[in-house]
Coordinates of C-alpha atoms in Angstrom, one line a residue:
M1 CA 0.0 0.0 0.0
L2 CA 2.8 2.4 0.8
I3 CA 4.5 1.8 -2.6
K4 CA 1.2 2.3 -4.4
S5 CA 0.6 5.6 -2.5
K6 CA 4.0 6.9 -3.5
R7 CA 3.2 6.1 -7.2
V8 CA -0.1 8.0 -7.0
F9 CA 1.6 10.9 -5.3
S10 CA 4.3 11.0 -8.0
L11 CA 1.6 10.9 -10.7
L12 CA -0.2 13.8 -9.1
I13 CA 3.0 15.9 -9.0
C14 CA 3.6 15.3 -12.7
I15 CA 0.0 16.3 -13.6
L16 CA 0.4 19.5 -11.5
F17 CA 3.7 20.3 -13.2
I18 CA 2.3 19.8 -16.7
T19 CA -0.8 21.9 -15.8
S20 CA 1.3 24.7 -14.4
T21 CA 3.6 24.7 -17.4
L22 CA 0.6 24.9 -19.9
S23 CA -1.0 27.6 -17.8
G24 CA 2.3 29.5 -17.8
C25 CA 2.5 29.2 -21.6
S26 CA -1.0 30.5 -21.9
S27 CA -0.3 33.4 -19.7
Y28 CA 2.9 34.2 -21.7
S29 CA 0.9 34.0 -24.9
D30 CA -1.5 36.6 -23.6
V31 CA 1.3 39.0 -22.7
S32 CA 3.0 38.4 -26.0
A33 CA -0.3 39.1 -27.8
K34 CA -0.6 42.4 -26.0
R35 CA 2.9 43.3 -26.8
S36 CA 2.5 42.5 -30.5
V37 CA -0.8 44.3 -31.0
I38 CA 1.1 46.9 -33.1
A39 CA 1.9 44.9 -36.2
N40 CA 3.9 47.2 -38.4
A41 CA 5.8 49.6 -36.0
D42 CA 8.3 47.9 -33.7
E43 CA 7.3 49.2 -30.2
K44 CA 10.5 47.6 -28.8
L45 CA 12.3 50.5 -30.4
I46 CA 10.7 52.9 -27.8
D47 CA 13.4 54.2 -25.5
E48 CA 12.0 55.4 -22.1
E49 CA 15.3 57.0 -21.2
S50 CA 15.4 58.9 -24.5
L51 CA 11.9 60.1 -23.8
I52 CA 12.6 61.5 -20.3
G53 CA 16.0 62.8 -21.5
I54 CA 14.3 65.1 -23.9
V55 CA 11.9 66.3 -21.2
Q56 CA 14.8 67.0 -18.9
E57 CA 16.7 68.9 -21.6
L58 CA 13.8 71.1 -22.7
S59 CA 12.8 71.9 -19.2
S60 CA 16.4 72.9 -18.2
E61 CA 17.6 76.4 -17.4
K62 CA 19.3 76.6 -20.8
Y63 CA 15.9 77.4 -22.4
A64 CA 14.6 79.7 -19.7
G65 CA 11.0 78.6 -20.0
R66 CA 10.9 78.7 -23.9
M67 CA 8.6 81.7 -24.2
A68 CA 7.9 82.6 -27.9
G69 CA 10.2 85.3 -29.1
T70 CA 13.0 84.8 -26.6
K71 CA 16.5 83.4 -26.9
G72 CA 15.5 80.4 -24.9
N73 CA 12.6 79.7 -27.3
E74 CA 14.9 80.0 -30.3
A75 CA 17.4 77.7 -28.7
A76 CA 14.7 75.1 -28.1
A77 CA 13.6 75.3 -31.8
L78 CA 17.3 74.7 -32.8
Y79 CA 17.4 71.7 -30.5
I80 CA 14.3 70.2 -31.9
A81 CA 15.5 70.9 -35.5
G82 CA 18.7 69.1 -34.6
L83 CA 16.9 66.0 -33.5
F84 CA 14.7 66.1 -36.7
K85 CA 17.9 66.1 -38.7
K86 CA 19.4 63.3 -36.6
I87 CA 16.3 61.2 -37.1
D88 CA 16.6 62.0 -40.8
L89 CA 13.2 63.6 -41.4
I90 CA 12.8 65.5 -44.6
N91 CA 13.3 69.3 -44.3
P92 CA 10.3 70.7 -46.3
E93 CA 11.2 72.6 -49.4
G94 CA 11.5 76.3 -48.8
L95 CA 12.3 76.0 -45.1
D96 CA 15.6 76.8 -43.5
N97 CA 16.6 74.1 -41.0
Y98 CA 13.0 72.8 -40.7
M99 CA 11.7 76.2 -39.5
Q100 CA 8.5 77.8 -40.7
R101 CA 8.7 81.4 -39.4
Y102 CA 5.7 83.5 -38.8
P103 CA 5.0 86.9 -37.3
Q104 CA 3.6 87.4 -33.8
T105 CA 3.6 90.2 -31.2
V106 CA 6.0 89.5 -28.4
I107 CA 5.6 91.2 -25.0
T108 CA 8.3 90.7 -22.4
L109 CA 8.8 92.2 -18.9
K110 CA 11.5 94.8 -18.4
D111 CA 11.8 94.3 -14.7
L112 CA 10.2 92.4 -11.7
P113 CA 6.5 93.3 -11.2
K114 CA 5.8 94.7 -7.8
L115 CA 2.6 94.7 -5.7
S116 CA 2.4 96.2 -2.2
I117 CA 0.1 97.6 0.4
S118 CA 0.8 101.1 1.7
S119 CA 0.6 102.1 5.4
D120 CA -1.2 105.1 6.7
G121 CA 1.8 107.2 6.1
D122 CA 2.1 106.1 2.4
K123 CA 5.1 103.9 3.3
T124 CA 5.0 100.3 2.1
S125 CA 3.8 98.0 4.9
K126 CA 3.6 94.8 2.9
E127 CA 5.2 93.6 -0.3
F128 CA 4.0 90.6 -2.2
K129 CA 6.1 88.2 -4.3
Y130 CA 5.5 87.9 -8.1
V131 CA 4.5 84.3 -9.0
D132 CA 4.2 83.1 -5.4
N133 CA 1.5 85.7 -4.4
F134 CA 0.4 87.3 -7.7
V135 CA 0.6 87.0 -11.5
I136 CA -0.5 89.3 -14.3
R137 CA -3.5 88.4 -16.4
S138 CA -3.9 91.6 -18.3
L139 CA -1.7 94.7 -18.9
S140 CA -2.5 98.3 -19.8
S141 CA -3.1 99.6 -23.3
K142 CA -2.3 103.1 -22.1
T143 CA 1.3 102.8 -21.1
Y144 CA 4.3 100.3 -21.2
D145 CA 5.3 101.5 -17.7
I146 CA 2.4 100.9 -15.3
N147 CA 2.6 102.7 -11.9
I148 CA -0.6 102.6 -9.9
D149 CA -0.9 103.8 -6.4
A150 CA -4.7 103.8 -5.6
P151 CA -7.3 103.2 -3.0
L152 CA -8.8 99.7 -2.8
Y153 CA -12.5 99.0 -3.3
L154 CA -14.1 95.6 -2.5
I155 CA -16.7 94.5 -5.1
E156 CA -19.7 92.8 -3.5
D157 CA -21.6 92.3 -6.8
L158 CA -20.2 92.4 -10.4
K159 CA -23.0 94.8 -11.3
E160 CA -21.1 97.4 -9.4
I161 CA -18.5 97.5 -12.1
N162 CA -20.0 100.0 -14.6
A163 CA -19.3 103.4 -16.0
E164 CA -21.9 105.1 -13.9
N165 CA -20.5 104.0 -10.6
Q166 CA -18.4 106.9 -9.4
E167 CA -17.3 105.0 -6.3
I168 CA -15.0 102.8 -8.2
R169 CA -13.3 105.3 -10.5
G170 CA -9.5 105.5 -10.2
K171 CA -9.5 102.6 -7.6
L172 CA -8.0 99.1 -7.6
L173 CA -11.0 96.7 -7.4
L174 CA -10.9 93.6 -5.3
I175 CA -12.9 90.8 -6.9
S176 CA -13.2 87.5 -5.0
W177 CA -13.0 84.1 -6.7
E178 CA -16.6 83.4 -5.6
L179 CA -17.8 86.3 -7.7
R180 CA -15.8 85.4 -10.8
F181 CA -15.4 81.7 -10.9
N182 CA -18.3 81.3 -13.4
R183 CA -17.2 84.2 -15.6
T184 CA -14.4 84.2 -18.2
L185 CA -11.6 86.6 -17.9
N186 CA -12.7 88.4 -21.0
E187 CA -16.1 89.0 -19.5
I188 CA -14.5 90.5 -16.4
L189 CA -12.2 92.6 -18.5
E190 CA -15.1 94.0 -20.6
L191 CA -16.6 95.3 -17.3
L192 CA -13.4 96.6 -16.0
N193 CA -12.3 98.3 -19.2
S194 CA -15.4 100.5 -19.4
S195 CA -15.6 101.3 -15.6
G196 CA -13.0 103.9 -15.1
A197 CA -11.3 101.8 -12.4
A198 CA -7.5 101.8 -12.3
G199 CA -7.3 98.1 -12.4
A200 CA -8.4 94.9 -10.5
L201 CA -7.0 92.3 -8.2
G202 CA -8.8 89.0 -8.3
G203 CA -8.6 86.2 -5.8
R204 CA -7.8 82.7 -7.0
D205 CA -7.1 79.3 -5.5
A206 CA -4.0 78.5 -7.7
L207 CA -1.9 80.9 -9.7
A208 CA -0.5 80.3 -13.2
V209 CA 2.0 82.5 -15.1
T210 CA 0.3 83.8 -18.2
P211 CA 2.1 84.8 -21.4
M212 CA 1.8 88.5 -22.3
L213 CA -0.8 88.8 -25.1
G214 CA -0.7 91.3 -27.9
S215 CA -4.5 91.6 -27.7
W216 CA -4.1 93.2 -24.3
L217 CA -2.7 96.3 -26.0
E218 CA -5.7 96.7 -28.4
G219 CA -8.6 99.0 -27.5
E220 CA -9.1 99.8 -23.8
H221 CA -7.3 97.6 -21.4
Y222 CA -6.4 98.0 -17.8
P223 CA -4.3 95.8 -15.5
F224 CA -5.9 92.7 -14.0
I225 CA -3.8 90.8 -11.4
D226 CA -4.5 87.4 -10.0
V227 CA -3.6 87.0 -6.3
D228 CA -3.7 83.9 -4.2
N229 CA -6.4 83.7 -1.6
D230 CA -4.2 84.6 1.4
T231 CA -3.0 87.7 -0.4
F232 CA -6.6 88.6 -1.3
A233 CA -7.5 88.3 2.4
E234 CA -4.7 90.7 3.3
L235 CA -5.8 93.2 0.6
V236 CA -9.4 93.0 1.9
S237 CA -8.1 93.8 5.4
A238 CA -6.1 96.7 4.0
Y239 CA -9.3 98.0 2.3
G240 CA -11.1 97.9 5.6
K241 CA -8.3 100.0 7.1
G242 CA -8.5 102.6 4.3
R243 CA -5.1 101.7 2.9
K244 CA -3.9 102.0 -0.7
A245 CA -2.2 99.4 -2.9
S246 CA 0.6 99.9 -5.4
F247 CA 1.3 98.0 -8.6
H248 CA 4.3 98.5 -10.8
C249 CA 5.1 96.8 -14.1
S250 CA 7.2 97.8 -17.1
F251 CA 7.2 95.8 -20.3
M252 CA 8.5 95.9 -23.9
R253 CA 6.5 95.2 -27.1
E254 CA 7.9 93.9 -30.4
D255 CA 5.4 93.5 -33.3
N256 CA 5.9 91.1 -36.1
K257 CA 8.6 89.2 -34.4
K258 CA 9.5 86.1 -36.6
V259 CA 9.2 83.0 -34.5
P260 CA 9.5 79.4 -35.7
N261 CA 7.4 76.4 -35.9
V262 CA 9.6 73.3 -36.5
V263 CA 8.4 71.0 -39.3
G264 CA 9.7 67.6 -40.4
L265 CA 8.3 65.0 -42.8
L266 CA 8.5 61.2 -42.9
P267 CA 7.3 60.4 -46.4
G268 CA 4.8 57.6 -47.2
T269 CA 5.6 54.8 -49.7
D270 CA 2.2 54.8 -51.5
E271 CA 2.0 57.5 -54.2
K272 CA -1.8 57.2 -54.2
L273 CA -1.9 58.3 -50.5
K274 CA 0.6 61.1 -50.8
D275 CA -1.8 63.8 -49.7
Q276 CA -3.3 61.9 -46.8
Y277 CA -1.0 63.3 -44.1
I278 CA -1.1 62.2 -40.5
I279 CA 0.0 65.3 -38.6
I280 CA 1.6 64.7 -35.2
G281 CA 1.9 67.9 -33.3
A282 CA 3.0 69.3 -29.9
H283 CA 3.7 72.9 -28.8
F284 CA 7.2 73.6 -27.5
D285 CA 6.8 77.1 -26.2
H286 CA 6.0 77.8 -22.5
V287 CA 5.7 80.9 -20.3
G288 CA 9.3 82.0 -19.8
Q289 CA 11.2 83.4 -16.8
N290 CA 10.1 85.5 -13.9
M291 CA 12.6 88.4 -13.7
D292 CA 13.9 87.2 -10.3
G293 CA 16.3 84.4 -11.3
S294 CA 13.6 81.8 -11.5
F295 CA 12.0 80.4 -14.6
N296 CA 9.0 78.2 -15.5
P297 CA 10.4 74.9 -16.9
G298 CA 7.3 73.5 -18.6
G299 CA 8.2 69.9 -18.0
L300 CA 4.7 68.5 -18.3
D301 CA 3.5 71.5 -20.3
N302 CA 4.8 70.7 -22.9
A303 CA 8.3 69.2 -23.0
S304 CA 6.4 65.9 -22.5
G305 CA 4.4 66.3 -25.7
V306 CA 7.5 67.2 -27.7
A307 CA 9.4 64.3 -26.4
A308 CA 6.6 61.9 -27.4
M309 CA 6.4 63.4 -30.8
L310 CA 10.2 63.1 -31.4
E311 CA 10.2 59.5 -30.1
I312 CA 7.3 58.5 -32.5
A313 CA 9.3 60.0 -35.4
R314 CA 12.5 58.1 -34.4
V315 CA 10.7 54.8 -34.0
L316 CA 8.9 55.1 -37.3
K317 CA 12.1 56.1 -39.1
E318 CA 14.1 53.2 -37.6
N319 CA 11.3 50.7 -38.2
K320 CA 11.9 48.1 -40.9
T321 CA 8.7 49.0 -42.7
A322 CA 7.9 52.6 -43.6
P323 CA 4.2 53.8 -43.4
S324 CA 2.2 54.0 -46.7
K325 CA 0.9 57.5 -45.7
P326 CA 3.1 60.4 -45.0
V327 CA 3.5 61.4 -41.3
L328 CA 4.2 65.1 -40.7
F329 CA 5.7 66.2 -37.4
I330 CA 5.3 69.8 -36.2
A331 CA 6.6 71.4 -33.0
F332 CA 4.3 74.4 -32.7
N333 CA 5.2 77.8 -31.3
G334 CA 3.0 80.4 -29.7
E335 CA 0.4 78.0 -28.3
E336 CA 0.5 79.7 -24.9
G337 CA -0.2 83.1 -26.5
G338 CA -3.3 81.9 -28.3
L339 CA -2.5 78.9 -30.6
L340 CA -0.7 81.3 -32.9
G341 CA 1.8 78.9 -34.4
S342 CA -0.8 76.2 -35.2
E343 CA -3.2 78.8 -36.6
Y344 CA -0.5 80.1 -38.9
Y345 CA 0.3 76.6 -40.1
A346 CA -3.3 75.7 -40.7
E347 CA -3.7 78.9 -42.7
H348 CA -0.4 78.5 -44.5
P349 CA 0.2 74.7 -44.8
I350 CA 3.4 73.5 -46.4
Y351 CA 1.7 70.3 -47.5
P352 CA -2.0 69.8 -48.5
I353 CA -4.1 69.3 -45.4
D354 CA -7.6 68.8 -46.8
N355 CA -7.4 65.0 -46.5
S356 CA -5.3 64.9 -43.4
V357 CA -5.9 64.2 -39.7
M358 CA -4.2 65.8 -36.7
I359 CA -3.1 64.4 -33.3
C360 CA -2.0 66.9 -30.7
M361 CA -0.1 65.9 -27.6
D362 CA -0.2 68.4 -24.7
M363 CA 0.7 67.6 -21.1
V364 CA 1.1 63.9 -21.5
G365 CA 2.6 61.3 -19.1
S366 CA 1.7 63.0 -15.9
S367 CA 3.3 61.5 -12.7
E368 CA -0.2 61.8 -11.2
K369 CA -2.6 58.9 -11.7
L370 CA -5.0 60.7 -14.0
P371 CA -6.8 59.2 -17.1
L372 CA -5.7 60.2 -20.5
M373 CA -8.2 62.6 -21.8
I374 CA -9.0 62.3 -25.6
K375 CA -10.6 65.5 -26.7
G376 CA -12.3 66.6 -29.8
V377 CA -13.7 70.0 -30.6
G378 CA -17.4 70.5 -30.1
G379 CA -19.5 70.7 -33.3
R380 CA -16.7 69.0 -35.3
D381 CA -16.1 65.5 -36.5
L382 CA -15.4 63.3 -33.5
N383 CA -14.6 60.0 -35.4
L384 CA -10.9 60.3 -34.6
R385 CA -11.5 60.9 -30.9
N386 CA -13.8 57.9 -30.7
L387 CA -11.4 55.7 -32.7
M388 CA -8.5 56.6 -30.4
H389 CA -10.5 55.9 -27.3
G390 CA -11.2 52.4 -28.7
L391 CA -7.5 51.9 -29.3
C392 CA -6.9 52.9 -25.6
K393 CA -9.2 50.1 -24.5
K394 CA -7.3 47.6 -26.6
L395 CA -4.0 48.8 -25.1
G396 CA -5.3 48.8 -21.6
I397 CA -4.8 52.6 -21.2
D398 CA -7.1 54.4 -18.8
A399 CA -8.8 57.0 -21.0
V400 CA -11.8 59.2 -21.2
K401 CA -13.2 60.8 -24.3
E402 CA -14.5 64.4 -24.0
I403 CA -15.0 67.7 -25.8
G404 CA -12.1 70.0 -25.2
Y405 CA -10.4 73.2 -26.4
G406 CA -7.3 75.2 -25.6
S407 CA -4.6 73.5 -27.6
D408 CA -3.4 73.2 -31.2
H409 CA -5.9 70.6 -32.4
E410 CA -8.4 73.5 -32.4
S411 CA -6.6 75.3 -35.3
F412 CA -7.0 72.2 -37.5
A413 CA -10.5 71.3 -36.4
Y414 CA -11.7 74.7 -37.5
R415 CA -10.2 74.1 -40.9
G416 CA -12.3 70.9 -41.2
L417 CA -9.7 68.3 -40.2
N418 CA -10.5 65.4 -38.0
S419 CA -8.4 66.5 -35.0
V420 CA -7.8 65.3 -31.4
M421 CA -5.9 66.3 -28.3
L422 CA -4.3 63.9 -25.9
I423 CA -3.8 65.3 -22.4
N424 CA -3.3 64.3 -18.8
E425 CA -5.1 67.3 -17.1
D426 CA -2.7 67.8 -14.2
F427 CA -3.2 71.4 -13.2
N428 CA -2.3 70.9 -9.5
N429 CA 1.3 70.0 -9.8
G430 CA 3.0 73.3 -10.6
Y431 CA 1.1 74.2 -13.8
H432 CA 2.7 77.4 -15.3
S433 CA 5.0 77.9 -12.4
P434 CA 8.7 77.1 -11.5
E435 CA 7.4 73.8 -10.0
D436 CA 6.5 72.2 -13.4
T437 CA 9.7 70.2 -13.8
S438 CA 10.7 66.9 -15.4
E439 CA 9.8 65.3 -12.1
D440 CA 6.1 65.8 -13.1
V441 CA 6.5 63.4 -16.0
D442 CA 6.5 59.6 -15.6
K443 CA 8.4 57.9 -18.4
V444 CA 6.2 54.7 -18.3
R445 CA 3.0 56.7 -18.7
L446 CA 4.7 58.8 -21.4
E447 CA 5.6 55.6 -23.3
E448 CA 1.9 54.7 -23.2
V449 CA 1.0 57.7 -25.2
V450 CA 3.8 57.0 -27.7
K451 CA 2.4 53.4 -28.1
L452 CA -1.1 54.8 -28.6
V453 CA -0.1 57.1 -31.4
L454 CA 2.0 54.3 -33.0
Y455 CA -0.9 52.0 -32.8
Y456 CA -3.1 54.5 -34.6
I457 CA -0.5 54.9 -37.3
D458 CA -0.1 51.1 -37.5
K459 CA -3.8 50.7 -38.1
N460 CA -4.3 53.7 -40.4
A461 CA -1.0 54.4 -42.3
Y462 CA 0.0 51.0 -43.6
N463 CA -1.5 49.2 -46.5

C-alpha cells in the first residue's frame, strides 16, 4: 500500500507540473499578444530613457521657459530641429533648417513686477512676491510703464462694475474668486475696461503665469492681477483700514517678431496616399522666466508632448517598414499666446491638409494617476476621438473621451480636419510655475502615449 501511494503521489505531482507549465505558456501568450498588437511599427524600439531625457533637456535652465520670441525659445527650436535632422526627417522645401517662421507680437517684462500695500503714512507696509503671491492676467493699453498707487475697493456684486458707478473710478477693485469663478476673464475685462477703475485684483485658488498677449494692447485695457487667496484676504483687510495698494510693471513690445514652428516629414511609400497626411503635433513654447532668477520649466507643459512626438518620429524612421501614408511632425510655437503657431500653419500649410488628420499631444505622461483625456472640438467630426478611445481600450490605457479646447488641435478642427488632443489634465502639480519640472513626468506613462499614437499609425497608415 505504501508503494502504491507513492506512485499515486508522483503521478499527481507530474500532472500538477504539466498543468502549471501549460498555464504559464497560456499566460505568456496573452502577454505576448498584448505586446505584439502593433503589427507594423516595432514598439520595442521605444526608449523610455530617451523620452525622459528630452523632457529634462527642454525643461532645463538653458531654455529659460521657452517663451515665444525669446532666446530660450529660439534655442529650443534649434534643439528640436537638430533632432529632426538626426532622425533624418525631410526638411520641407523652402524652409531653412525645418523652421517655418511666422510673425507674432511678443511682450516681455523689463523688470520684476511689484505689488504692495501702503501704510497710513504712504510707506510700504507689505510687499507681495511675483508668481508666489500674484501673477499678471492683463496689462495696460495706455502705457508700457504701469505705476498705480490707488485706494482699494471691495466689489460685492459684479453689477457694481459699470461706467456710472463713481465710487470705483480710479481705484483698484478687489474681486473674489466666488464672484468670478463662473465668468471668463474676457467677461470681467469687458466690465473693467469701461468702468473707469485703475485696475483689478482677483482672488484665485491656484496661480499660473500667463504669457503677455498682444491683444491686451488693443482697445481699452487696464491691469488685472490674479492673487492667491491669502494675499486677497490681506488686501481686503487693508481695504477695511482705508489703505492703498501699489502696482508697478514695465514691459516691452515687439510687433511682427518672426518666431519658428519646426516641421519635419516622414514620407509615405504609396503614391496614391501622398496627400493623406497624419499630422503629429505638440507645442514647444512655454511661459518664460520671472525676472527674479527663476523660470518656468514647462516639463509637463509641454516638453512631454514634444518628447513623445520626437520618439514617435524616431521609432517610425528606424522601423523596418515605412508607413504608406506620410507622417508630418510639427513642434508648434505660440500656443501659450493663443494657438498662434498652429493657426499660422493651418492657414499656410506647407503640404495639403484637406485629406489629413491631426493628433495633438499636450501635457502627457503626468506622474499623477490621471486618465488620458482624448478630446475633440465640439460641433466638429469626432470620429478620430472615438477611434483613439477604442485603441486605448485595446492597449489597456485608462482613458476618457471628451469635448475640449485650448490646444493646437483647435486650429485644424476649424479648418475641417478630424483632430484630437491627448492630455493628462494635471493642473495641480506646478502648472505654469517654477514647479512644473521633469519630475512631473512619468516615463512609463509617457511611453503609453507613444504606443497609442504608434498603434493609430499602425492601423491607419499602412496598406
